[in-house]
């Protein structure tokens, strides 16, 4: 990997988008996380020049990452006008939430059948990490972990197409909430996630599906953000990347 990207790597953590691998893997992971955390506002122009400067890579690398995100439905590639973060219409939002419900139901049923003790332990740890993030006021991390819980659950279902579809739906859901939702910031997924894990561990498919549908009923109200939480300023959104690049490394050590 290009040495310019070495400071971007972090210690691996369960559920966290991978920030190792190829250069476009690193860029993709950072942008995906920014969308999942609702730090990137829908409609934000994703300038290849600005992103190339931020990540220290060529426009070709940026285009590869944006193409992957476009395939997942969270970035729109506009001919001769560049890329933007997707802004789902009201009708598109309805369709996405409907699809999400259907996928969550299937994933839950399969997870009841296939989830291992190790995977259930990983899910419980993610719930604890999510709760701790909100408790210390790190809303962005809490939002991301809440979404990653559903991605980890999809892995436990052992169905590759569902995992891919779920990844797209979870990130699109974050965009929809950032774009349309308003009201209180109540966050109740901590208890709901734990109850869901209990039902899966008990191999009670009917109860697990009922809990998941109840959870989906609340997903929009519990993930509301202030308008200023998402931004269209790329340098502000990825300021942590720029700050890391400016810090002198100790023999190339990661931060």
PDB file of C-alpha atoms in Angstrom:
ATOM      1  CA  UNK A   1       0.000   0.000   0.000  1.00  0.00           C
ATOM      2  CA  UNK A   2       1.123   3.579  -0.672  1.00  0.00           C
ATOM      3  CA  UNK A   3       2.910   4.943   2.402  1.00  0.00           C
ATOM      4  CA  UNK A   4       0.643   7.997   2.338  1.00  0.00           C
ATOM      5  CA  UNK A   5      -2.217   5.771   3.449  1.00  0.00           C
ATOM      6  CA  UNK A   6      -0.414   3.982   6.269  1.00  0.00           C
ATOM      7  CA  UNK A   7      -1.558   6.464   8.981  1.00  0.00           C
ATOM      8  CA  UNK A   8      -5.193   5.749   8.059  1.00  0.00           C
ATOM      9  CA  UNK A   9      -5.006   2.170   9.303  1.00  0.00           C
ATOM     10  CA  UNK A  10      -6.443   1.377  12.727  1.00  0.00           C
ATOM     11  CA  UNK A  11      -6.342  -1.605  14.981  1.00  0.00           C
ATOM     12  CA  UNK A  12      -9.003  -4.088  13.760  1.00  0.00           C
ATOM     13  CA  UNK A  13     -12.243  -4.258  15.709  1.00  0.00           C
ATOM     14  CA  UNK A  14     -15.192  -6.570  15.270  1.00  0.00           C
ATOM     15  CA  UNK A  15     -17.776  -5.107  12.906  1.00  0.00           C
ATOM     16  CA  UNK A  16     -15.669  -2.130  11.860  1.00  0.00           C
ATOM     17  CA  UNK A  17     -15.372  -1.511   8.142  1.00  0.00           C
ATOM     18  CA  UNK A  18     -11.958  -2.724   7.024  1.00  0.00           C
ATOM     19  CA  UNK A  19      -9.424   0.045   6.502  1.00  0.00           C
ATOM     20  CA  UNK A  20      -6.674  -2.186   5.247  1.00  0.00           C
ATOM     21  CA  UNK A  21      -6.139  -3.702   1.838  1.00  0.00           C
ATOM     22  CA  UNK A  22      -5.937  -1.742  -1.390  1.00  0.00           C
ATOM     23  CA  UNK A  23      -5.968   2.045  -1.525  1.00  0.00           C
ATOM     24  CA  UNK A  24      -9.545   2.113  -2.780  1.00  0.00           C
ATOM     25  CA  UNK A  25     -10.494  -0.249   0.089  1.00  0.00           C
ATOM     26  CA  UNK A  26      -9.243   2.383   2.547  1.00  0.00           C
ATOM     27  CA  UNK A  27     -11.037   5.274   0.837  1.00  0.00           C
ATOM     28  CA  UNK A  28     -14.210   3.213   0.454  1.00  0.00           C
ATOM     29  CA  UNK A  29     -14.209   2.277   4.164  1.00  0.00           C
ATOM     30  CA  UNK A  30     -13.803   5.874   5.321  1.00  0.00           C
ATOM     31  CA  UNK A  31     -16.609   7.165   3.098  1.00  0.00           C
ATOM     32  CA  UNK A  32     -18.877   4.226   3.970  1.00  0.00           C
ATOM     33  CA  UNK A  33     -18.360   4.876   7.697  1.00  0.00           C
ATOM     34  CA  UNK A  34     -19.031   8.605   7.238  1.00  0.00           C
ATOM     35  CA  UNK A  35     -22.348   7.750   5.582  1.00  0.00           C
ATOM     36  CA  UNK A  36     -23.202   5.130   8.215  1.00  0.00           C
ATOM     37  CA  UNK A  37     -22.450   7.645  10.989  1.00  0.00           C
ATOM     38  CA  UNK A  38     -24.587  10.249   9.186  1.00  0.00           C
ATOM     39  CA  UNK A  39     -21.672  12.695   9.018  1.00  0.00           C
ATOM     40  CA  UNK A  40     -22.041  13.092   5.252  1.00  0.00           C
ATOM     41  CA  UNK A  41     -25.216  14.902   4.262  1.00  0.00           C
ATOM     42  CA  UNK A  42     -27.369  13.557   1.417  1.00  0.00           C
ATOM     43  CA  UNK A  43     -26.619  15.453  -1.768  1.00  0.00           C
ATOM     44  CA  UNK A  44     -23.022  16.253  -0.799  1.00  0.00           C
ATOM     45  CA  UNK A  45     -20.783  16.610  -3.859  1.00  0.00           C
ATOM     46  CA  UNK A  46     -17.921  14.131  -3.646  1.00  0.00           C
ATOM     47  CA  UNK A  47     -15.171  16.005  -5.421  1.00  0.00           C
ATOM     48  CA  UNK A  48     -12.513  13.668  -6.786  1.00  0.00           C
ATOM     49  CA  UNK A  49      -9.945  16.434  -6.401  1.00  0.00           C
ATOM     50  CA  UNK A  50     -10.832  17.145  -2.769  1.00  0.00           C
ATOM     51  CA  UNK A  51     -10.996  13.460  -1.826  1.00  0.00           C
ATOM     52  CA  UNK A  52      -7.707  12.781  -3.594  1.00  0.00           C
ATOM     53  CA  UNK A  53      -6.105  15.564  -1.565  1.00  0.00           C
ATOM     54  CA  UNK A  54      -7.625  14.326   1.696  1.00  0.00           C
ATOM     55  CA  UNK A  55      -6.572  10.690   1.243  1.00  0.00           C
ATOM     56  CA  UNK A  56      -3.365  11.332  -0.678  1.00  0.00           C
ATOM     57  CA  UNK A  57      -4.302   9.130  -3.630  1.00  0.00           C
ATOM     58  CA  UNK A  58      -4.964   9.526  -7.343  1.00  0.00           C
ATOM     59  CA  UNK A  59      -8.334  10.273  -8.898  1.00  0.00           C
ATOM     60  CA  UNK A  60      -8.325   6.765 -10.333  1.00  0.00           C
ATOM     61  CA  UNK A  61      -8.332   5.338  -6.797  1.00  0.00           C
ATOM     62  CA  UNK A  62     -11.112   7.728  -5.766  1.00  0.00           C
ATOM     63  CA  UNK A  63     -13.197   6.712  -8.793  1.00  0.00           C
ATOM     64  CA  UNK A  64     -12.875   3.030  -7.878  1.00  0.00           C
ATOM     65  CA  UNK A  65     -14.087   3.668  -4.346  1.00  0.00           C
ATOM     66  CA  UNK A  66     -16.973   5.847  -5.536  1.00  0.00           C
ATOM     67  CA  UNK A  67     -17.970   3.217  -8.080  1.00  0.00           C
ATOM     68  CA  UNK A  68     -18.257   0.616  -5.314  1.00  0.00           C
ATOM     69  CA  UNK A  69     -20.389   2.970  -3.239  1.00  0.00           C
ATOM     70  CA  UNK A  70     -22.574   3.731  -6.267  1.00  0.00           C
ATOM     71  CA  UNK A  71     -23.123  -0.001  -6.721  1.00  0.00           C
ATOM     72  CA  UNK A  72     -24.450  -0.100  -3.143  1.00  0.00           C
ATOM     73  CA  UNK A  73     -26.840   2.757  -3.849  1.00  0.00           C
ATOM     74  CA  UNK A  74     -25.366   5.343  -1.476  1.00  0.00           C
ATOM     75  CA  UNK A  75     -23.507   7.409  -4.077  1.00  0.00           C
ATOM     76  CA  UNK A  76     -24.900   8.736  -7.354  1.00  0.00           C
ATOM     77  CA  UNK A  77     -22.501   9.020 -10.302  1.00  0.00           C
ATOM     78  CA  UNK A  78     -23.668  11.826 -12.603  1.00  0.00           C
ATOM     79  CA  UNK A  79     -22.195  11.971 -16.127  1.00  0.00           C
ATOM     80  CA  UNK A  80     -20.055  15.102 -16.570  1.00  0.00           C
ATOM     81  CA  UNK A  81     -21.117  16.431 -13.155  1.00  0.00           C
ATOM     82  CA  UNK A  82     -19.305  14.153 -10.734  1.00  0.00           C
ATOM     83  CA  UNK A  83     -20.471  12.067  -7.784  1.00  0.00           C
ATOM     84  CA  UNK A  84     -22.789  13.022  -4.941  1.00  0.00           C
ATOM     85  CA  UNK A  85     -24.051  11.298  -1.819  1.00  0.00           C
ATOM     86  CA  UNK A  86     -27.444   9.830  -2.720  1.00  0.00           C
ATOM     87  CA  UNK A  87     -30.600  11.726  -1.735  1.00  0.00           C
ATOM     88  CA  UNK A  88     -33.423   9.186  -1.803  1.00  0.00           C
ATOM     89  CA  UNK A  89     -36.826  10.533  -2.753  1.00  0.00           C
ATOM     90  CA  UNK A  90     -39.824   9.898  -0.496  1.00  0.00           C
ATOM     91  CA  UNK A  91     -40.950   7.031  -2.730  1.00  0.00           C
ATOM     92  CA  UNK A  92     -37.442   5.574  -2.848  1.00  0.00           C
ATOM     93  CA  UNK A  93     -37.275   5.808   0.933  1.00  0.00           C
ATOM     94  CA  UNK A  94     -40.540   3.862   1.267  1.00  0.00           C
ATOM     95  CA  UNK A  95     -39.222   1.160  -1.064  1.00  0.00           C
ATOM     96  CA  UNK A  96     -35.901   0.926   0.783  1.00  0.00           C
ATOM     97  CA  UNK A  97     -37.581   0.583   4.184  1.00  0.00           C
ATOM     98  CA  UNK A  98     -39.941  -2.066   2.792  1.00  0.00           C
ATOM     99  CA  UNK A  99     -37.000  -4.013   1.365  1.00  0.00           C
ATOM    100  CA  UNK A 100     -35.131  -3.614   4.654  1.00  0.00           C
ATOM    101  CA  UNK A 101     -38.038  -5.152   6.564  1.00  0.00           C
ATOM    102  CA  UNK A 102     -38.171  -8.150   4.235  1.00  0.00           C
ATOM    103  CA  UNK A 103     -34.413  -8.693   4.424  1.00  0.00           C
ATOM    104  CA  UNK A 104     -34.316  -8.286   8.219  1.00  0.00           C
ATOM    105  CA  UNK A 105     -37.050 -10.908   8.564  1.00  0.00           C
ATOM    106  CA  UNK A 106     -35.149 -13.406   6.415  1.00  0.00           C
ATOM    107  CA  UNK A 107     -31.850 -12.682   8.154  1.00  0.00           C
ATOM    108  CA  UNK A 108     -33.414 -13.136  11.583  1.00  0.00           C
ATOM    109  CA  UNK A 109     -34.949 -16.484  10.652  1.00  0.00           C
ATOM    110  CA  UNK A 110     -31.643 -17.725   9.247  1.00  0.00           C
ATOM    111  CA  UNK A 111     -29.656 -16.385  12.212  1.00  0.00           C
ATOM    112  CA  UNK A 112     -31.874 -18.373  14.586  1.00  0.00           C
ATOM    113  CA  UNK A 113     -30.918 -21.462  12.612  1.00  0.00           C
ATOM    114  CA  UNK A 114     -27.214 -20.791  12.034  1.00  0.00           C
ATOM    115  CA  UNK A 115     -25.770 -18.317  14.565  1.00  0.00           C
ATOM    116  CA  UNK A 116     -22.877 -19.751  16.561  1.00  0.00           C
ATOM    117  CA  UNK A 117     -22.061 -19.062  20.196  1.00  0.00           C
ATOM    118  CA  UNK A 118     -19.040 -17.055  19.067  1.00  0.00           C
ATOM    119  CA  UNK A 119     -21.143 -14.884  16.752  1.00  0.00           C
ATOM    120  CA  UNK A 120     -23.704 -14.273  19.484  1.00  0.00           C
ATOM    121  CA  UNK A 121     -20.889 -13.206  21.818  1.00  0.00           C
ATOM    122  CA  UNK A 122     -19.605 -10.799  19.160  1.00  0.00           C
ATOM    123  CA  UNK A 123     -23.103  -9.346  18.766  1.00  0.00           C
ATOM    124  CA  UNK A 124     -23.394  -8.836  22.527  1.00  0.00           C
ATOM    125  CA  UNK A 125     -20.037  -7.060  22.582  1.00  0.00           C
ATOM    126  CA  UNK A 126     -21.151  -4.776  19.749  1.00  0.00           C
ATOM    127  CA  UNK A 127     -24.270  -3.872  21.728  1.00  0.00           C
ATOM    128  CA  UNK A 128     -22.124  -3.043  24.760  1.00  0.00           C
ATOM    129  CA  UNK A 129     -19.811  -0.915  22.604  1.00  0.00           C
ATOM    130  CA  UNK A 130     -22.813   0.856  21.073  1.00  0.00           C
ATOM    131  CA  UNK A 131     -24.264   1.607  24.509  1.00  0.00           C
ATOM    132  CA  UNK A 132     -20.889   2.900  25.751  1.00  0.00           C
ATOM    133  CA  UNK A 133     -20.553   5.169  22.695  1.00  0.00           C
ATOM    134  CA  UNK A 134     -23.903   6.856  23.302  1.00  0.00           C
ATOM    135  CA  UNK A 135     -23.179   7.074  27.045  1.00  0.00           C
ATOM    136  CA  UNK A 136     -19.987   9.059  26.428  1.00  0.00           C
ATOM    137  CA  UNK A 137     -21.693  11.288  23.860  1.00  0.00           C
ATOM    138  CA  UNK A 138     -20.063   9.772  20.778  1.00  0.00           C
ATOM    139  CA  UNK A 139     -23.272   9.672  18.740  1.00  0.00           C
ATOM    140  CA  UNK A 140     -21.501   8.997  15.442  1.00  0.00           C
ATOM    141  CA  UNK A 141     -19.845   5.824  16.734  1.00  0.00           C
ATOM    142  CA  UNK A 142     -23.095   4.708  18.352  1.00  0.00           C
ATOM    143  CA  UNK A 143     -25.016   5.145  15.103  1.00  0.00           C
ATOM    144  CA  UNK A 144     -22.382   3.239  13.156  1.00  0.00           C
ATOM    145  CA  UNK A 145     -22.290   0.380  15.679  1.00  0.00           C
ATOM    146  CA  UNK A 146     -26.074   0.132  15.591  1.00  0.00           C
ATOM    147  CA  UNK A 147     -25.901  -0.330  11.835  1.00  0.00           C
ATOM    148  CA  UNK A 148     -22.964  -2.726  12.054  1.00  0.00           C
ATOM    149  CA  UNK A 149     -24.968  -4.861  14.482  1.00  0.00           C
ATOM    150  CA  UNK A 150     -27.336  -5.620  11.612  1.00  0.00           C
ATOM    151  CA  UNK A 151     -24.433  -6.352   9.268  1.00  0.00           C
ATOM    152  CA  UNK A 152     -22.924  -8.765  11.788  1.00  0.00           C
ATOM    153  CA  UNK A 153     -26.328 -10.428  12.203  1.00  0.00           C
ATOM    154  CA  UNK A 154     -26.449 -10.875   8.430  1.00  0.00           C
ATOM    155  CA  UNK A 155     -23.098 -12.690   8.594  1.00  0.00           C
ATOM    156  CA  UNK A 156     -24.570 -15.049  11.175  1.00  0.00           C
ATOM    157  CA  UNK A 157     -27.366 -15.884   8.709  1.00  0.00           C
ATOM    158  CA  UNK A 158     -24.797 -17.474   6.370  1.00  0.00           C
ATOM    159  CA  UNK A 159     -26.326 -16.160   3.146  1.00  0.00           C
ATOM    160  CA  UNK A 160     -23.897 -14.193   0.979  1.00  0.00           C
ATOM    161  CA  UNK A 161     -26.484 -12.372  -1.194  1.00  0.00           C
ATOM    162  CA  UNK A 162     -28.362 -11.218   1.906  1.00  0.00           C
ATOM    163  CA  UNK A 163     -25.127  -9.880   3.437  1.00  0.00           C
ATOM    164  CA  UNK A 164     -24.426  -7.812   0.319  1.00  0.00           C
ATOM    165  CA  UNK A 165     -28.002  -6.538   0.093  1.00  0.00           C
ATOM    166  CA  UNK A 166     -28.081  -5.707   3.794  1.00  0.00           C
ATOM    167  CA  UNK A 167     -24.890  -3.654   3.558  1.00  0.00           C
ATOM    168  CA  UNK A 168     -26.508  -1.475   0.928  1.00  0.00           C
ATOM    169  CA  UNK A 169     -29.820  -1.194   2.808  1.00  0.00           C
ATOM    170  CA  UNK A 170     -28.239  -0.257   6.143  1.00  0.00           C
ATOM    171  CA  UNK A 171     -26.210   2.576   4.618  1.00  0.00           C
ATOM    172  CA  UNK A 172     -29.186   3.788   2.563  1.00  0.00           C
ATOM    173  CA  UNK A 173     -31.291   3.772   5.727  1.00  0.00           C
ATOM    174  CA  UNK A 174     -28.784   6.084   7.401  1.00  0.00           C
ATOM    175  CA  UNK A 175     -29.086   8.496   4.465  1.00  0.00           C
ATOM    176  CA  UNK A 176     -32.880   8.431   4.627  1.00  0.00           C
ATOM    177  CA  UNK A 177     -32.920   9.137   8.357  1.00  0.00           C
ATOM    178  CA  UNK A 178     -30.413  11.979   7.962  1.00  0.00           C
ATOM    179  CA  UNK A 179     -32.504  13.461   5.165  1.00  0.00           C
ATOM    180  CA  UNK A 180     -36.057  13.103   6.454  1.00  0.00           C
ATOM    181  CA  UNK A 181     -36.375  12.344  10.138  1.00  0.00           C
ATOM    182  CA  UNK A 182     -37.010  14.902  12.871  1.00  0.00           C
ATOM    183  CA  UNK A 183     -38.058  14.827  16.501  1.00  0.00           C
ATOM    184  CA  UNK A 184     -36.548  13.344  19.625  1.00  0.00           C
ATOM    185  CA  UNK A 185     -33.187  11.591  19.803  1.00  0.00           C
ATOM    186  CA  UNK A 186     -34.455   8.747  21.931  1.00  0.00           C
ATOM    187  CA  UNK A 187     -32.301   5.686  21.425  1.00  0.00           C
ATOM    188  CA  UNK A 188     -33.743   2.333  22.382  1.00  0.00           C
ATOM    189  CA  UNK A 189     -31.814  -0.140  20.273  1.00  0.00           C
ATOM    190  CA  UNK A 190     -29.624  -1.193  23.234  1.00  0.00           C
ATOM    191  CA  UNK A 191     -32.433  -3.135  24.939  1.00  0.00           C
ATOM    192  CA  UNK A 192     -34.027  -4.203  21.657  1.00  0.00           C
ATOM    193  CA  UNK A 193     -30.758  -5.602  20.325  1.00  0.00           C
ATOM    194  CA  UNK A 194     -30.144  -7.546  23.542  1.00  0.00           C
ATOM    195  CA  UNK A 195     -33.673  -8.974  23.533  1.00  0.00           C
ATOM    196  CA  UNK A 196     -33.204 -10.021  19.918  1.00  0.00           C
ATOM    197  CA  UNK A 197     -29.945 -11.815  20.738  1.00  0.00           C
ATOM    198  CA  UNK A 198     -31.680 -13.619  23.615  1.00  0.00           C
ATOM    199  CA  UNK A 199     -34.421 -14.869  21.287  1.00  0.00           C
ATOM    200  CA  UNK A 200     -31.906 -16.022  18.686  1.00  0.00           C
ATOM    201  CA  UNK A 201     -29.858 -17.800  21.339  1.00  0.00           C
ATOM    202  CA  UNK A 202     -33.043 -19.539  22.529  1.00  0.00           C
ATOM    203  CA  UNK A 203     -33.696 -20.589  18.899  1.00  0.00           C
ATOM    204  CA  UNK A 204     -37.165 -18.991  19.098  1.00  0.00           C
ATOM    205  CA  UNK A 205     -37.719 -17.879  15.499  1.00  0.00           C
ATOM    206  CA  UNK A 206     -41.247 -16.515  16.008  1.00  0.00           C
ATOM    207  CA  UNK A 207     -40.212 -14.330  18.937  1.00  0.00           C
ATOM    208  CA  UNK A 208     -37.020 -13.186  17.214  1.00  0.00           C
ATOM    209  CA  UNK A 209     -38.902 -12.091  14.086  1.00  0.00           C
ATOM    210  CA  UNK A 210     -41.525 -10.276  16.179  1.00  0.00           C
ATOM    211  CA  UNK A 211     -38.769  -8.438  18.060  1.00  0.00           C
ATOM    212  CA  UNK A 212     -37.002  -7.520  14.818  1.00  0.00           C
ATOM    213  CA  UNK A 213     -40.197  -6.098  13.291  1.00  0.00           C
ATOM    214  CA  UNK A 214     -40.817  -4.133  16.492  1.00  0.00           C
ATOM    215  CA  UNK A 215     -37.232  -2.895  16.290  1.00  0.00           C
ATOM    216  CA  UNK A 216     -37.749  -1.786  12.699  1.00  0.00           C
ATOM    217  CA  UNK A 217     -40.863   0.140  13.788  1.00  0.00           C
ATOM    218  CA  UNK A 218     -38.632   2.275  16.013  1.00  0.00           C
ATOM    219  CA  UNK A 219     -35.513   2.561  13.885  1.00  0.00           C
ATOM    220  CA  UNK A 220     -36.365   5.968  12.447  1.00  0.00           C
ATOM    221  CA  UNK A 221     -37.351   7.613  15.733  1.00  0.00           C
ATOM    222  CA  UNK A 222     -34.339   6.405  17.711  1.00  0.00           C
ATOM    223  CA  UNK A 223     -31.685   7.526  15.226  1.00  0.00           C
ATOM    224  CA  UNK A 224     -32.687  11.160  14.723  1.00  0.00           C
ATOM    225  CA  UNK A 225     -29.864  13.675  14.380  1.00  0.00           C
ATOM    226  CA  UNK A 226     -29.600  17.437  14.494  1.00  0.00           C
ATOM    227  CA  UNK A 227     -29.433  19.089  11.087  1.00  0.00           C
ATOM    228  CA  UNK A 228     -25.888  20.210  11.729  1.00  0.00           C
ATOM    229  CA  UNK A 229     -24.678  16.674  12.442  1.00  0.00           C
ATOM    230  CA  UNK A 230     -24.272  15.918   8.750  1.00  0.00           C
ATOM    231  CA  UNK A 231     -22.114  18.126   6.565  1.00  0.00           C
ATOM    232  CA  UNK A 232     -21.352  18.779   2.912  1.00  0.00           C
ATOM    233  CA  UNK A 233     -17.817  19.982   3.727  1.00  0.00           C
ATOM    234  CA  UNK A 234     -15.519  17.089   2.798  1.00  0.00           C
ATOM    235  CA  UNK A 235     -12.533  18.524   4.667  1.00  0.00           C
ATOM    236  CA  UNK A 236     -14.635  18.870   7.835  1.00  0.00           C
ATOM    237  CA  UNK A 237     -16.079  15.353   7.576  1.00  0.00           C
ATOM    238  CA  UNK A 238     -12.644  13.782   7.113  1.00  0.00           C
ATOM    239  CA  UNK A 239     -10.718  16.176   9.372  1.00  0.00           C
ATOM    240  CA  UNK A 240      -9.518  13.202  11.447  1.00  0.00           C
ATOM    241  CA  UNK A 241      -7.821  11.812   8.358  1.00  0.00           C
ATOM    242  CA  UNK A 242      -6.066  15.086   7.622  1.00  0.00           C
ATOM    243  CA  UNK A 243      -4.979  15.502  11.244  1.00  0.00           C
ATOM    244  CA  UNK A 244      -3.525  12.000  11.269  1.00  0.00           C
ATOM    245  CA  UNK A 245      -1.567  12.650   8.091  1.00  0.00           C
ATOM    246  CA  UNK A 246      -0.097  15.827   9.596  1.00  0.00           C
ATOM    247  CA  UNK A 247       1.073  14.134  12.804  1.00  0.00           C
ATOM    248  CA  UNK A 248       4.682  12.939  12.690  1.00  0.00           C
ATOM    249  CA  UNK A 249       4.716   9.159  12.954  1.00  0.00           C
ATOM    250  CA  UNK A 250       6.897   7.098  15.201  1.00  0.00           C
ATOM    251  CA  UNK A 251       8.616   4.687  12.877  1.00  0.00           C
ATOM    252  CA  UNK A 252       5.435   4.550  10.830  1.00  0.00           C
ATOM    253  CA  UNK A 253       3.299   3.477  13.811  1.00  0.00           C
ATOM    254  CA  UNK A 254      -0.474   3.705  13.468  1.00  0.00           C
ATOM    255  CA  UNK A 255      -2.382   6.097  15.657  1.00  0.00           C
TER     256      UNK A 255
END
